[in-house]
Amino acid sequence: MTKTIQIETRDDRGRFDVYVAEPVGTPRAAIVVIQEIFGVNAGIRAKADAFAADGYLALAPDLFWQIAPGIQLDPDVPAEMQQALELMGQFDQDAGVRDIEATIRTARTMLNDAQTGTGLAAKVGAVGYCLGGRLAFMTAARTDVDAAVGYYGVGIDGLLGEKHAIANPVLLHVPQEDHFVDKDAQARMHAGLDDHPKVTLHDYPGEDHGFAAQFGKRRSEDAARLADERTATFFAEHLG
């Protein structure tokens, strides 16, 4: 079952929409699905639906609510790709992480209500794509999220100063031919994170940015399946 709810910000900026996909039966845990620069579009909703089908309560917050509420863009349409890039330039990432934290707190409350009497711990993970991959790393450093996964996060090499704040497991999927993240940036990511006890990086030779999109021209089927299998195993281990 799916629905849209509204969540209050933690800093009195207002309320924002969150797409919610609920599993059949008691959820095993919750996962916050963090959007790309294209909004909570059909691809992100499909990601949330897939996690719900696997037994998780999935929540996808509309992080662009202050600049383009409800926006849904198609990366395969050049004009919409350009619009997405312009929105990225206007987006306040720090505020976005605070909205993700508000979503995590709401997810914990929903889990506590759903899991009452089951003995399950109310664990919440986060997974993000593109912009969301970067925000997933920031979320791991700045919140109490129980586990985080980032797909082709941009600019993570510039966030390494926050790595010491990461206390829970993080998994990063890194396509080696990412046209937004060059080889030098990838090398800095490895140099800064390979020895971190909580962070694991997986490289994908020959793959480009967006390879694990749920559908569309960017998707690379074999690599997407491998990355998603690794994500499923990671969440099963760290969330339940």
PDB file of C-alpha atoms in Angstrom:
ATOM      1  CA  MET A   1       0.000   0.000   0.000  1.00  0.00           C
ATOM      2  CA  THR A   2       1.243   3.496  -0.788  1.00  0.00           C
ATOM      3  CA  LYS A   3       0.261   6.925   0.471  1.00  0.00           C
ATOM      4  CA  THR A   4       1.598  10.445   0.893  1.00  0.00           C
ATOM      5  CA  ILE A   5       2.018  11.955   4.336  1.00  0.00           C
ATOM      6  CA  GLN A   6       3.302  15.318   5.546  1.00  0.00           C
ATOM      7  CA  ILE A   7       6.108  15.827   8.045  1.00  0.00           C
ATOM      8  CA  GLU A   8       6.968  18.922  10.058  1.00  0.00           C
ATOM      9  CA  THR A   9      10.524  20.191   9.684  1.00  0.00           C
ATOM     10  CA  ARG A  10      12.697  20.221  12.792  1.00  0.00           C
ATOM     11  CA  ASP A  11      13.514  23.921  12.362  1.00  0.00           C
ATOM     12  CA  ASP A  12      10.106  25.504  11.778  1.00  0.00           C
ATOM     13  CA  ARG A  13      10.417  25.892   8.003  1.00  0.00           C
ATOM     14  CA  GLY A  14       7.087  24.198   7.310  1.00  0.00           C
ATOM     15  CA  ARG A  15       5.800  20.822   6.199  1.00  0.00           C
ATOM     16  CA  PHE A  16       6.895  18.604   3.331  1.00  0.00           C
ATOM     17  CA  ASP A  17       5.408  15.623   1.524  1.00  0.00           C
ATOM     18  CA  VAL A  18       6.747  12.099   1.935  1.00  0.00           C
ATOM     19  CA  TYR A  19       5.846   9.164  -0.301  1.00  0.00           C
ATOM     20  CA  VAL A  20       5.300   6.071   1.845  1.00  0.00           C
ATOM     21  CA  ALA A  21       5.287   2.459   0.640  1.00  0.00           C
ATOM     22  CA  GLU A  22       4.154  -0.038   3.273  1.00  0.00           C
ATOM     23  CA  PRO A  23       4.930  -3.757   3.264  1.00  0.00           C
ATOM     24  CA  VAL A  24       2.434  -6.529   3.742  1.00  0.00           C
ATOM     25  CA  GLY A  25       2.492  -7.423   7.422  1.00  0.00           C
ATOM     26  CA  THR A  26       4.827  -6.077  10.083  1.00  0.00           C
ATOM     27  CA  PRO A  27       7.799  -4.189   8.630  1.00  0.00           C
ATOM     28  CA  ARG A  28      11.224  -5.647   9.369  1.00  0.00           C
ATOM     29  CA  ALA A  29      12.715  -2.109   9.509  1.00  0.00           C
ATOM     30  CA  ALA A  30      12.387   1.193   7.646  1.00  0.00           C
ATOM     31  CA  ILE A  31      14.392   2.701   4.796  1.00  0.00           C
ATOM     32  CA  VAL A  32      14.442   6.368   3.815  1.00  0.00           C
ATOM     33  CA  VAL A  33      14.836   6.579   0.023  1.00  0.00           C
ATOM     34  CA  ILE A  34      16.699   9.763  -0.917  1.00  0.00           C
ATOM     35  CA  GLN A  35      15.910  11.282  -4.297  1.00  0.00           C
ATOM     36  CA  GLU A  36      18.136  12.170  -7.218  1.00  0.00           C
ATOM     37  CA  ILE A  37      18.038  15.695  -8.653  1.00  0.00           C
ATOM     38  CA  PHE A  38      14.820  14.696 -10.464  1.00  0.00           C
ATOM     39  CA  GLY A  39      12.530  14.782  -7.441  1.00  0.00           C
ATOM     40  CA  VAL A  40      10.397  11.952  -6.099  1.00  0.00           C
ATOM     41  CA  ASN A  41       9.660  10.758  -9.607  1.00  0.00           C
ATOM     42  CA  ALA A  42       8.453   7.399 -10.879  1.00  0.00           C
ATOM     43  CA  GLY A  43      11.930   5.885 -10.527  1.00  0.00           C
ATOM     44  CA  ILE A  44      12.304   6.843  -6.866  1.00  0.00           C
ATOM     45  CA  ARG A  45       8.777   5.712  -6.068  1.00  0.00           C
ATOM     46  CA  ALA A  46       9.562   2.384  -7.747  1.00  0.00           C
ATOM     47  CA  LYS A  47      12.667   2.059  -5.561  1.00  0.00           C
ATOM     48  CA  ALA A  48      10.524   2.628  -2.467  1.00  0.00           C
ATOM     49  CA  ASP A  49       7.941   0.135  -3.698  1.00  0.00           C
ATOM     50  CA  ALA A  50      10.676  -2.475  -4.201  1.00  0.00           C
ATOM     51  CA  PHE A  51      11.928  -2.048  -0.635  1.00  0.00           C
ATOM     52  CA  ALA A  52       8.352  -2.389   0.627  1.00  0.00           C
ATOM     53  CA  ALA A  53       7.984  -5.606  -1.367  1.00  0.00           C
ATOM     54  CA  ASP A  54      11.064  -6.849   0.495  1.00  0.00           C
ATOM     55  CA  GLY A  55       9.395  -6.189   3.839  1.00  0.00           C
ATOM     56  CA  TYR A  56      10.586  -2.682   4.669  1.00  0.00           C
ATOM     57  CA  LEU A  57       8.596   0.443   5.431  1.00  0.00           C
ATOM     58  CA  ALA A  58       9.927   2.861   2.793  1.00  0.00           C
ATOM     59  CA  LEU A  59       9.701   6.651   2.928  1.00  0.00           C
ATOM     60  CA  ALA A  60      10.811   9.022   0.147  1.00  0.00           C
ATOM     61  CA  PRO A  61      10.774  12.684   1.228  1.00  0.00           C
ATOM     62  CA  ASP A  62      10.301  15.504  -1.283  1.00  0.00           C
ATOM     63  CA  LEU A  63      13.557  17.329  -0.566  1.00  0.00           C
ATOM     64  CA  PHE A  64      12.961  20.000  -3.222  1.00  0.00           C
ATOM     65  CA  TRP A  65       9.749  21.124  -1.502  1.00  0.00           C
ATOM     66  CA  GLN A  66      11.028  24.654  -0.846  1.00  0.00           C
ATOM     67  CA  ILE A  67      12.173  25.337  -4.414  1.00  0.00           C
ATOM     68  CA  ALA A  68       9.942  23.126  -6.595  1.00  0.00           C
ATOM     69  CA  PRO A  69       7.406  21.197  -4.514  1.00  0.00           C
ATOM     70  CA  GLY A  70       6.234  17.964  -6.084  1.00  0.00           C
ATOM     71  CA  ILE A  71       8.609  18.228  -9.045  1.00  0.00           C
ATOM     72  CA  GLN A  72       9.043  15.052 -11.080  1.00  0.00           C
ATOM     73  CA  LEU A  73      11.565  15.112 -13.896  1.00  0.00           C
ATOM     74  CA  ASP A  74      12.735  12.590 -16.485  1.00  0.00           C
ATOM     75  CA  PRO A  75      16.533  12.346 -16.868  1.00  0.00           C
ATOM     76  CA  ASP A  76      16.101  11.030 -20.418  1.00  0.00           C
ATOM     77  CA  VAL A  77      14.558  14.357 -21.532  1.00  0.00           C
ATOM     78  CA  PRO A  78      17.369  16.908 -22.118  1.00  0.00           C
ATOM     79  CA  ALA A  79      15.307  19.937 -21.088  1.00  0.00           C
ATOM     80  CA  GLU A  80      14.268  18.227 -17.874  1.00  0.00           C
ATOM     81  CA  MET A  81      17.857  17.191 -17.163  1.00  0.00           C
ATOM     82  CA  GLN A  82      18.858  20.850 -17.485  1.00  0.00           C
ATOM     83  CA  GLN A  83      16.028  21.871 -15.165  1.00  0.00           C
ATOM     84  CA  ALA A  84      17.202  19.301 -12.632  1.00  0.00           C
ATOM     85  CA  LEU A  85      20.747  20.654 -12.722  1.00  0.00           C
ATOM     86  CA  GLU A  86      19.426  24.168 -12.131  1.00  0.00           C
ATOM     87  CA  LEU A  87      17.379  22.958  -9.147  1.00  0.00           C
ATOM     88  CA  MET A  88      20.474  21.278  -7.745  1.00  0.00           C
ATOM     89  CA  GLY A  89      22.190  24.668  -7.772  1.00  0.00           C
ATOM     90  CA  GLN A  90      19.363  26.176  -5.711  1.00  0.00           C
ATOM     91  CA  PHE A  91      19.054  23.322  -3.210  1.00  0.00           C
ATOM     92  CA  ASP A  92      20.169  23.790   0.407  1.00  0.00           C
ATOM     93  CA  GLN A  93      21.843  20.462   1.181  1.00  0.00           C
ATOM     94  CA  ASP A  94      22.202  21.124   4.909  1.00  0.00           C
ATOM     95  CA  ALA A  95      18.464  21.773   5.153  1.00  0.00           C
ATOM     96  CA  GLY A  96      17.905  18.623   3.098  1.00  0.00           C
ATOM     97  CA  VAL A  97      19.790  16.523   5.661  1.00  0.00           C
ATOM     98  CA  ARG A  98      17.670  18.049   8.418  1.00  0.00           C
ATOM     99  CA  ASP A  99      14.558  17.016   6.474  1.00  0.00           C
ATOM    100  CA  ILE A 100      15.979  13.518   6.104  1.00  0.00           C
ATOM    101  CA  GLU A 101      16.538  13.447   9.867  1.00  0.00           C
ATOM    102  CA  ALA A 102      12.910  14.460  10.416  1.00  0.00           C
ATOM    103  CA  THR A 103      11.903  11.614   8.098  1.00  0.00           C
ATOM    104  CA  ILE A 104      14.075   9.163  10.045  1.00  0.00           C
ATOM    105  CA  ARG A 105      12.376  10.203  13.278  1.00  0.00           C
ATOM    106  CA  THR A 106       8.938   9.788  11.721  1.00  0.00           C
ATOM    107  CA  ALA A 107       9.960   6.362  10.409  1.00  0.00           C
ATOM    108  CA  ARG A 108      11.016   5.289  13.905  1.00  0.00           C
ATOM    109  CA  THR A 109       7.657   6.371  15.307  1.00  0.00           C
ATOM    110  CA  MET A 110       5.797   4.499  12.568  1.00  0.00           C
ATOM    111  CA  LEU A 111       7.932   1.410  13.200  1.00  0.00           C
ATOM    112  CA  ASN A 112       7.343   1.523  16.937  1.00  0.00           C
ATOM    113  CA  ASP A 113       3.601   1.624  16.279  1.00  0.00           C
ATOM    114  CA  ALA A 114       3.767  -1.233  13.762  1.00  0.00           C
ATOM    115  CA  GLN A 115       6.201  -3.422  15.709  1.00  0.00           C
ATOM    116  CA  THR A 116       4.589  -3.149  19.152  1.00  0.00           C
ATOM    117  CA  GLY A 117       4.765  -6.523  20.876  1.00  0.00           C
ATOM    118  CA  THR A 118       7.028  -8.091  18.251  1.00  0.00           C
ATOM    119  CA  GLY A 119      10.328  -7.569  20.064  1.00  0.00           C
ATOM    120  CA  LEU A 120      11.837  -6.036  16.914  1.00  0.00           C
ATOM    121  CA  ALA A 121      14.144  -3.040  17.167  1.00  0.00           C
ATOM    122  CA  ALA A 122      12.967   0.080  15.326  1.00  0.00           C
ATOM    123  CA  LYS A 123      15.910   0.353  12.958  1.00  0.00           C
ATOM    124  CA  VAL A 124      16.018   2.852  10.086  1.00  0.00           C
ATOM    125  CA  GLY A 125      18.343   2.869   7.106  1.00  0.00           C
ATOM    126  CA  ALA A 126      18.832   5.344   4.287  1.00  0.00           C
ATOM    127  CA  VAL A 127      19.644   4.833   0.622  1.00  0.00           C
ATOM    128  CA  GLY A 128      20.296   7.586  -1.889  1.00  0.00           C
ATOM    129  CA  TYR A 129      21.053   7.988  -5.565  1.00  0.00           C
ATOM    130  CA  CYS A 130      23.100  10.730  -7.275  1.00  0.00           C
ATOM    131  CA  LEU A 131      22.445  13.791  -5.098  1.00  0.00           C
ATOM    132  CA  GLY A 132      20.864  11.299  -2.715  1.00  0.00           C
ATOM    133  CA  GLY A 133      24.091   9.303  -2.613  1.00  0.00           C
ATOM    134  CA  ARG A 134      25.908  12.388  -1.362  1.00  0.00           C
ATOM    135  CA  LEU A 135      23.116  13.113   1.118  1.00  0.00           C
ATOM    136  CA  ALA A 136      23.227   9.494   2.349  1.00  0.00           C
ATOM    137  CA  PHE A 137      26.888  10.013   3.292  1.00  0.00           C
ATOM    138  CA  MET A 138      26.022  13.287   5.032  1.00  0.00           C
ATOM    139  CA  THR A 139      23.131  11.555   6.801  1.00  0.00           C
ATOM    140  CA  ALA A 140      25.467   8.842   8.074  1.00  0.00           C
ATOM    141  CA  ALA A 141      27.770  11.515   9.518  1.00  0.00           C
ATOM    142  CA  ARG A 142      25.111  13.818  10.949  1.00  0.00           C
ATOM    143  CA  THR A 143      22.250  11.611  12.182  1.00  0.00           C
ATOM    144  CA  ASP A 144      21.651   8.395  14.109  1.00  0.00           C
ATOM    145  CA  VAL A 145      20.597   6.435  11.006  1.00  0.00           C
ATOM    146  CA  ASP A 146      21.408   2.753  11.555  1.00  0.00           C
ATOM    147  CA  ALA A 147      22.865   2.068   8.094  1.00  0.00           C
ATOM    148  CA  ALA A 148      23.302   4.066   4.894  1.00  0.00           C
ATOM    149  CA  VAL A 149      23.889   3.278   1.222  1.00  0.00           C
ATOM    150  CA  GLY A 150      24.986   5.746  -1.432  1.00  0.00           C
ATOM    151  CA  TYR A 151      24.837   5.127  -5.174  1.00  0.00           C
ATOM    152  CA  TYR A 152      27.158   7.308  -7.294  1.00  0.00           C
ATOM    153  CA  GLY A 153      27.253  10.120  -4.754  1.00  0.00           C
ATOM    154  CA  VAL A 154      28.813  13.304  -6.131  1.00  0.00           C
ATOM    155  CA  GLY A 155      31.469  15.252  -4.247  1.00  0.00           C
ATOM    156  CA  ILE A 156      31.944  12.785  -1.405  1.00  0.00           C
ATOM    157  CA  ASP A 157      35.692  13.415  -1.617  1.00  0.00           C
ATOM    158  CA  GLY A 158      34.893  16.928  -0.386  1.00  0.00           C
ATOM    159  CA  LEU A 159      33.049  15.564   2.649  1.00  0.00           C
ATOM    160  CA  LEU A 160      35.863  13.426   4.047  1.00  0.00           C
ATOM    161  CA  GLY A 161      36.305  15.840   6.944  1.00  0.00           C
ATOM    162  CA  GLU A 162      33.033  14.430   8.318  1.00  0.00           C
ATOM    163  CA  LYS A 163      34.051  10.771   8.132  1.00  0.00           C
ATOM    164  CA  HIS A 164      35.061  10.579  11.806  1.00  0.00           C
ATOM    165  CA  ALA A 165      31.424  11.206  12.780  1.00  0.00           C
ATOM    166  CA  ILE A 166      30.242   8.045  10.993  1.00  0.00           C
ATOM    167  CA  ALA A 167      29.338   5.522  13.698  1.00  0.00           C
ATOM    168  CA  ASN A 168      27.153   3.067  11.776  1.00  0.00           C
ATOM    169  CA  PRO A 169      27.734   1.028   8.595  1.00  0.00           C
ATOM    170  CA  VAL A 170      27.925   2.768   5.216  1.00  0.00           C
ATOM    171  CA  LEU A 171      28.048   1.190   1.748  1.00  0.00           C
ATOM    172  CA  LEU A 172      29.032   3.236  -1.319  1.00  0.00           C
ATOM    173  CA  HIS A 173      28.585   2.145  -4.956  1.00  0.00           C
ATOM    174  CA  VAL A 174      31.169   3.844  -7.192  1.00  0.00           C
ATOM    175  CA  PRO A 175      30.938   3.595 -11.019  1.00  0.00           C
ATOM    176  CA  GLN A 176      34.443   4.020 -12.365  1.00  0.00           C
ATOM    177  CA  GLU A 177      33.378   5.940 -15.489  1.00  0.00           C
ATOM    178  CA  ASP A 178      31.132   8.398 -13.632  1.00  0.00           C
ATOM    179  CA  HIS A 179      31.203  11.585 -15.717  1.00  0.00           C
ATOM    180  CA  PHE A 180      30.306  13.600 -12.591  1.00  0.00           C
ATOM    181  CA  VAL A 181      33.016  12.028 -10.390  1.00  0.00           C
ATOM    182  CA  ASP A 182      36.409  11.802 -12.078  1.00  0.00           C
ATOM    183  CA  LYS A 183      39.143   9.265 -11.363  1.00  0.00           C
ATOM    184  CA  ASP A 184      41.038  11.657  -9.090  1.00  0.00           C
ATOM    185  CA  ALA A 185      37.947  12.174  -6.948  1.00  0.00           C
ATOM    186  CA  GLN A 186      37.413   8.415  -6.795  1.00  0.00           C
ATOM    187  CA  ALA A 187      41.031   7.950  -5.722  1.00  0.00           C
ATOM    188  CA  ARG A 188      40.545  10.498  -2.932  1.00  0.00           C
ATOM    189  CA  MET A 189      37.433   8.634  -1.784  1.00  0.00           C
ATOM    190  CA  HIS A 190      39.378   5.385  -1.560  1.00  0.00           C
ATOM    191  CA  ALA A 191      42.348   7.008   0.142  1.00  0.00           C
ATOM    192  CA  GLY A 192      40.092   8.633   2.711  1.00  0.00           C
ATOM    193  CA  LEU A 193      37.658   5.782   3.338  1.00  0.00           C
ATOM    194  CA  ASP A 194      39.239   2.401   2.611  1.00  0.00           C
ATOM    195  CA  ASP A 195      40.575   2.150   6.155  1.00  0.00           C
ATOM    196  CA  HIS A 196      37.365   3.359   7.806  1.00  0.00           C
ATOM    197  CA  PRO A 197      35.959   0.494   9.918  1.00  0.00           C
ATOM    198  CA  LYS A 198      32.357   1.381   9.087  1.00  0.00           C
ATOM    199  CA  VAL A 199      32.605   2.199   5.356  1.00  0.00           C
ATOM    200  CA  THR A 200      32.714  -0.169   2.384  1.00  0.00           C
ATOM    201  CA  LEU A 201      33.229   0.950  -1.233  1.00  0.00           C
ATOM    202  CA  HIS A 202      32.382  -1.170  -4.262  1.00  0.00           C
ATOM    203  CA  ASP A 203      33.750  -0.122  -7.660  1.00  0.00           C
ATOM    204  CA  TYR A 204      31.940  -0.842 -10.937  1.00  0.00           C
ATOM    205  CA  PRO A 205      34.344  -0.916 -13.900  1.00  0.00           C
ATOM    206  CA  GLY A 206      32.967   0.556 -17.119  1.00  0.00           C
ATOM    207  CA  GLU A 207      29.827   1.918 -15.450  1.00  0.00           C
ATOM    208  CA  ASP A 208      28.625   5.509 -15.534  1.00  0.00           C
ATOM    209  CA  HIS A 209      26.546   7.733 -13.267  1.00  0.00           C
ATOM    210  CA  GLY A 210      22.970   6.512 -12.903  1.00  0.00           C
ATOM    211  CA  PHE A 211      23.726   2.891 -13.794  1.00  0.00           C
ATOM    212  CA  ALA A 212      21.312   1.592 -11.146  1.00  0.00           C
ATOM    213  CA  ALA A 213      18.335   3.765 -12.111  1.00  0.00           C
ATOM    214  CA  GLN A 214      15.159   1.748 -11.767  1.00  0.00           C
ATOM    215  CA  PHE A 215      14.449   2.233 -15.461  1.00  0.00           C
ATOM    216  CA  GLY A 216      15.384   4.477 -18.378  1.00  0.00           C
ATOM    217  CA  LYS A 217      18.377   4.877 -20.655  1.00  0.00           C
ATOM    218  CA  ARG A 218      20.922   5.196 -17.867  1.00  0.00           C
ATOM    219  CA  ARG A 219      20.297   1.738 -16.411  1.00  0.00           C
ATOM    220  CA  SER A 220      22.979  -0.914 -16.871  1.00  0.00           C
ATOM    221  CA  GLU A 221      21.172  -4.138 -16.050  1.00  0.00           C
ATOM    222  CA  ASP A 222      23.915  -6.449 -14.803  1.00  0.00           C
ATOM    223  CA  ALA A 223      25.691  -3.820 -12.711  1.00  0.00           C
ATOM    224  CA  ALA A 224      22.383  -2.541 -11.324  1.00  0.00           C
ATOM    225  CA  ARG A 225      21.374  -6.031 -10.239  1.00  0.00           C
ATOM    226  CA  LEU A 226      24.751  -6.617  -8.576  1.00  0.00           C
ATOM    227  CA  ALA A 227      24.638  -3.301  -6.705  1.00  0.00           C
ATOM    228  CA  ASP A 228      21.051  -3.874  -5.588  1.00  0.00           C
ATOM    229  CA  GLU A 229      21.897  -7.400  -4.391  1.00  0.00           C
ATOM    230  CA  ARG A 230      24.754  -5.978  -2.342  1.00  0.00           C
ATOM    231  CA  THR A 231      22.429  -3.331  -0.919  1.00  0.00           C
ATOM    232  CA  ALA A 232      19.818  -5.948  -0.001  1.00  0.00           C
ATOM    233  CA  THR A 233      22.440  -8.070   1.774  1.00  0.00           C
ATOM    234  CA  PHE A 234      23.799  -4.999   3.570  1.00  0.00           C
ATOM    235  CA  PHE A 235      20.393  -3.911   4.849  1.00  0.00           C
ATOM    236  CA  ALA A 236      19.441  -7.460   5.848  1.00  0.00           C
ATOM    237  CA  GLU A 237      22.607  -7.649   7.950  1.00  0.00           C
ATOM    238  CA  HIS A 238      22.386  -4.243   9.573  1.00  0.00           C
ATOM    239  CA  LEU A 239      18.639  -3.563   9.771  1.00  0.00           C
ATOM    240  CA  GLY A 240      17.089  -7.030   9.926  1.00  0.00           C
TER     241      GLY A 240
END
